[in-house]
GROMACS .gro file of C-alpha atoms in nm:
model
  227
    1UNK     CA    1  10.878   9.296   9.828
    2UNK     CA    2  10.937   8.978  10.027
    3UNK     CA    3  10.763   8.768   9.762
    4UNK     CA    4  11.013   8.901   9.514
    5UNK     CA    5  11.305   8.846   9.756
    6UNK     CA    6  11.414   9.211   9.734
    7UNK     CA    7  11.591   9.417   9.998
    8UNK     CA    8  11.406   9.721  10.126
    9UNK     CA    9  11.392   9.965  10.417
   10UNK     CA   10  11.083  10.118  10.579
   11UNK     CA   11  11.185  10.423  10.779
   12UNK     CA   12  11.053  10.770  10.844
   13UNK     CA   13  11.107  10.879  11.204
   14UNK     CA   14  10.983  11.229  11.289
   15UNK     CA   15  10.940  11.295  11.667
   16UNK     CA   16  10.761  11.622  11.588
   17UNK     CA   17  10.484  11.451  11.392
   18UNK     CA   18  10.138  11.560  11.502
   19UNK     CA   19   9.791  11.461  11.391
   20UNK     CA   20   9.706  11.827  11.316
   21UNK     CA   21   9.984  11.885  11.061
   22UNK     CA   22  10.157  11.554  10.999
   23UNK     CA   23  10.532  11.567  10.941
   24UNK     CA   24  10.523  11.942  10.901
   25UNK     CA   25  10.657  11.933  10.547
   26UNK     CA   26  10.480  11.915  10.209
   27UNK     CA   27  10.160  11.797  10.378
   28UNK     CA   28  10.314  11.453  10.435
   29UNK     CA   29  10.225  11.225  10.722
   30UNK     CA   30  10.450  10.919  10.698
   31UNK     CA   31  10.629  10.909  11.032
   32UNK     CA   32  10.624  10.577  11.214
   33UNK     CA   33  10.604  10.774  11.540
   34UNK     CA   34  10.344  11.037  11.647
   35UNK     CA   35  10.425  11.286  11.918
   36UNK     CA   36  10.072  11.366  12.031
   37UNK     CA   37   9.960  11.260  12.379
   38UNK     CA   38   9.729  10.960  12.331
   39UNK     CA   39   9.436  10.849  12.546
   40UNK     CA   40   9.179  10.573  12.511
   41UNK     CA   41   8.899  10.832  12.538
   42UNK     CA   42   9.085  11.137  12.401
   43UNK     CA   43   9.086  11.295  12.056
   44UNK     CA   44   9.403  11.107  11.966
   45UNK     CA   45   9.370  10.739  12.052
   46UNK     CA   46   9.655  10.486  12.052
   47UNK     CA   47   9.709  10.240  11.768
   48UNK     CA   48   9.533   9.930  11.909
   49UNK     CA   49   9.812   9.716  11.760
   50UNK     CA   50  10.065   9.902  11.974
   51UNK     CA   51   9.849   9.876  12.287
   52UNK     CA   52  10.089   9.655  12.484
   53UNK     CA   53  10.391   9.883  12.413
   54UNK     CA   54  10.250  10.238  12.473
   55UNK     CA   55  10.429  10.254  12.811
   56UNK     CA   56  10.764  10.172  12.656
   57UNK     CA   57  10.951  10.487  12.549
   58UNK     CA   58  11.103  10.298  12.262
   59UNK     CA   59  10.760  10.233  12.106
   60UNK     CA   60  10.539  10.501  12.251
   61UNK     CA   61  10.331  10.673  11.986
   62UNK     CA   62  10.413  10.401  11.731
   63UNK     CA   63  10.205  10.372  11.412
   64UNK     CA   64  10.164  10.040  11.235
   65UNK     CA   65  10.473   9.911  11.415
   66UNK     CA   66  10.312   9.566  11.414
   67UNK     CA   67  10.376   9.557  11.037
   68UNK     CA   68  10.703   9.748  11.015
   69UNK     CA   69  10.876   9.543  11.292
   70UNK     CA   70  10.885   9.197  11.137
   71UNK     CA   71  11.094   8.881  11.134
   72UNK     CA   72  11.331   8.827  10.843
   73UNK     CA   73  11.646   8.634  10.755
   74UNK     CA   74  11.947   8.851  10.833
   75UNK     CA   75  12.193   8.596  10.688
   76UNK     CA   76  12.113   8.293  10.474
   77UNK     CA   77  12.345   7.996  10.432
   78UNK     CA   78  12.231   7.940  10.077
   79UNK     CA   79  11.985   8.089   9.829
   80UNK     CA   80  11.649   8.227   9.960
   81UNK     CA   81  11.344   8.073   9.796
   82UNK     CA   82  11.046   8.194  10.002
   83UNK     CA   83  10.977   8.432  10.285
   84UNK     CA   84  10.630   8.480  10.422
   85UNK     CA   85  10.496   8.645  10.740
   86UNK     CA   86  10.144   8.696  10.869
   87UNK     CA   87  10.138   9.002  11.098
   88UNK     CA   88   9.813   8.892  11.258
   89UNK     CA   89   9.890   8.529  11.349
   90UNK     CA   90  10.268   8.600  11.374
   91UNK     CA   91  10.345   8.293  11.166
   92UNK     CA   92  10.678   8.319  10.978
   93UNK     CA   93  10.790   8.081  10.704
   94UNK     CA   94  11.129   8.078  10.535
   95UNK     CA   95  11.272   7.844  10.274
   96UNK     CA   96  11.615   7.826  10.110
   97UNK     CA   97  11.849   7.589   9.933
   98UNK     CA   98  12.221   7.519   9.965
   99UNK     CA   99  12.480   7.340   9.756
  100UNK     CA  100  12.768   7.117   9.859
  101UNK     CA  101  13.130   7.233   9.841
  102UNK     CA  102  13.446   7.024   9.802
  103UNK     CA  103  13.659   7.257  10.010
  104UNK     CA  104  13.630   7.257  10.397
  105UNK     CA  105  13.429   7.556  10.519
  106UNK     CA  106  13.383   7.734  10.851
  107UNK     CA  107  13.090   7.627  11.070
  108UNK     CA  108  12.935   7.971  11.027
  109UNK     CA  109  12.902   7.896  10.656
  110UNK     CA  110  12.613   7.663  10.742
  111UNK     CA  111  12.444   7.915  10.978
  112UNK     CA  112  12.129   8.105  10.887
  113UNK     CA  113  12.028   8.387  11.126
  114UNK     CA  114  11.666   8.501  11.150
  115UNK     CA  115  11.557   8.810  11.336
  116UNK     CA  116  11.272   8.731  11.578
  117UNK     CA  117  11.158   9.069  11.714
  118UNK     CA  118  11.079   9.077  12.083
  119UNK     CA  119  10.814   9.338  12.004
  120UNK     CA  120  10.595   9.055  11.885
  121UNK     CA  121  10.730   8.737  12.036
  122UNK     CA  122  10.851   8.813  12.389
  123UNK     CA  123  10.502   8.767  12.528
  124UNK     CA  124  10.457   8.427  12.360
  125UNK     CA  125  10.602   8.077  12.367
  126UNK     CA  126  10.743   7.986  12.031
  127UNK     CA  127  10.669   7.674  11.824
  128UNK     CA  128  10.949   7.610  11.572
  129UNK     CA  129  10.945   7.346  11.299
  130UNK     CA  130  11.222   7.283  11.053
  131UNK     CA  131  11.315   7.062  10.760
  132UNK     CA  132  11.675   6.943  10.733
  133UNK     CA  133  11.788   7.190  10.999
  134UNK     CA  134  11.877   7.227  11.365
  135UNK     CA  135  11.796   7.548  11.551
  136UNK     CA  136  11.864   7.740  11.871
  137UNK     CA  137  11.680   8.052  11.989
  138UNK     CA  138  11.867   8.340  12.158
  139UNK     CA  139  11.584   8.551  12.307
  140UNK     CA  140  11.804   8.839  12.433
  141UNK     CA  141  11.959   8.874  12.088
  142UNK     CA  142  11.617   8.832  11.922
  143UNK     CA  143  11.779   8.579  11.689
  144UNK     CA  144  11.699   8.226  11.571
  145UNK     CA  145  12.015   8.041  11.469
  146UNK     CA  146  11.946   7.770  11.210
  147UNK     CA  147  12.214   7.521  11.111
  148UNK     CA  148  12.194   7.324  10.788
  149UNK     CA  149  12.502   7.107  10.745
  150UNK     CA  150  12.360   6.910  10.451
  151UNK     CA  151  12.310   7.046  10.103
  152UNK     CA  152  11.961   7.067   9.957
  153UNK     CA  153  11.624   7.218  10.054
  154UNK     CA  154  11.572   7.373  10.398
  155UNK     CA  155  11.279   7.537  10.568
  156UNK     CA  156  11.181   7.683  10.904
  157UNK     CA  157  10.841   7.778  11.046
  158UNK     CA  158  10.804   7.999  11.352
  159UNK     CA  159  10.464   8.023  11.515
  160UNK     CA  160  10.324   8.103  11.859
  161UNK     CA  161  10.129   7.886  12.101
  162UNK     CA  162   9.763   7.980  12.153
  163UNK     CA  163   9.746   8.149  11.813
  164UNK     CA  164   9.368   8.150  11.814
  165UNK     CA  165   9.357   8.324  12.152
  166UNK     CA  166   9.605   8.580  12.029
  167UNK     CA  167   9.388   8.665  11.733
  168UNK     CA  168   9.080   8.695  11.953
  169UNK     CA  169   9.262   8.932  12.193
  170UNK     CA  170   9.381   9.138  11.895
  171UNK     CA  171   9.027   9.175  11.766
  172UNK     CA  172   8.893   9.259  12.112
  173UNK     CA  173   9.145   9.543  12.162
  174UNK     CA  174   9.061   9.684  11.819
  175UNK     CA  175   8.684   9.687  11.898
  176UNK     CA  176   8.741   9.846  12.239
  177UNK     CA  177   8.927  10.141  12.095
  178UNK     CA  178   8.750  10.158  11.761
  179UNK     CA  179   8.395  10.023  11.789
  180UNK     CA  180   8.291   9.878  11.450
  181UNK     CA  181   8.033  10.055  11.233
  182UNK     CA  182   7.748   9.890  11.042
  183UNK     CA  183   7.757   9.625  10.907
  184UNK     CA  184   8.071   9.503  11.092
  185UNK     CA  185   7.901   9.554  11.428
  186UNK     CA  186   7.666   9.268  11.334
  187UNK     CA  187   7.946   9.009  11.308
  188UNK     CA  188   8.214   8.877  11.538
  189UNK     CA  189   8.571   9.007  11.544
  190UNK     CA  190   8.687   8.683  11.378
  191UNK     CA  191   8.444   8.729  11.085
  192UNK     CA  192   8.553   9.095  11.058
  193UNK     CA  193   8.912   8.982  11.025
  194UNK     CA  194   8.822   8.738  10.748
  195UNK     CA  195   8.642   9.012  10.556
  196UNK     CA  196   8.943   9.244  10.590
  197UNK     CA  197   9.170   8.971  10.451
  198UNK     CA  198   8.967   8.926  10.133
  199UNK     CA  199   9.152   9.043   9.820
  200UNK     CA  200   8.872   9.246   9.668
  201UNK     CA  201   9.067   9.313   9.348
  202UNK     CA  202   9.055   8.942   9.270
  203UNK     CA  203   8.695   8.922   9.380
  204UNK     CA  204   8.593   9.184   9.125
  205UNK     CA  205   8.798   9.013   8.857
  206UNK     CA  206   8.591   8.691   8.900
  207UNK     CA  207   8.264   8.864   8.968
  208UNK     CA  208   8.132   8.843   8.603
  209UNK     CA  209   8.196   8.466   8.603
  210UNK     CA  210   8.019   8.426   8.934
  211UNK     CA  211   7.718   8.624   8.804
  212UNK     CA  212   7.697   8.413   8.487
  213UNK     CA  213   7.710   8.091   8.689
  214UNK     CA  214   7.448   8.219   8.931
  215UNK     CA  215   7.213   8.319   8.646
  216UNK     CA  216   7.263   7.976   8.485
  217UNK     CA  217   7.187   7.805   8.814
  218UNK     CA  218   6.871   8.009   8.874
  219UNK     CA  219   6.745   7.956   8.518
  220UNK     CA  220   6.817   7.582   8.502
  221UNK     CA  221   6.469   7.485   8.654
  222UNK     CA  222   6.299   7.715   8.402
  223UNK     CA  223   6.490   7.574   8.108
  224UNK     CA  224   6.403   7.216   8.209
  225UNK     CA  225   6.032   7.302   8.178
  226UNK     CA  226   6.067   7.425   7.818
  227UNK     CA  227   5.950   7.186   7.547
   0.00000   0.00000   0.00000
């Protein structure tokens, strides 16, 4: 949806959702909140991605909130060109263009506002890089204000310090709550993450080509011996 620059809403809040019967209607189980009591060693374990927020009533029982709660441009002073966010590394990239106007405009006309959710970023120090912009971060408002007074191309990148450490901690929490099964228990959490990120649909598309190249490589010594 973001790649196509479309507006969308993800929302299904059902406080009565339970693991045993889901949302309680039509066999559906889509609620972003589950009402069961969770325990690290109990029958219903917490979402490892919500581990740091389970004691907060606002997020308690959350399901895949790390994907649903995400940064995005609330207002853009121009035309959006690209929006990309990695929910694991928390790296957010946004690009847009603006055009010059002959008439005088209000200062807010040059202001782009980006939602930076405290759910993800409050525990981290931000690293912000921009092209043809100036920015200020209002942490209580969870907003990054980006000013672009000149017309043309603009971009902003929001990342966190110690990104590698954050990814290791994320993998460690996952393995503590959900010990990996064979063959993932033979590799590190980092390698497991890389395997999960592979687009297997594309892999299968190119598989015949890879097989042909592999066969050609293995047969090349044999062919060279032929008269």
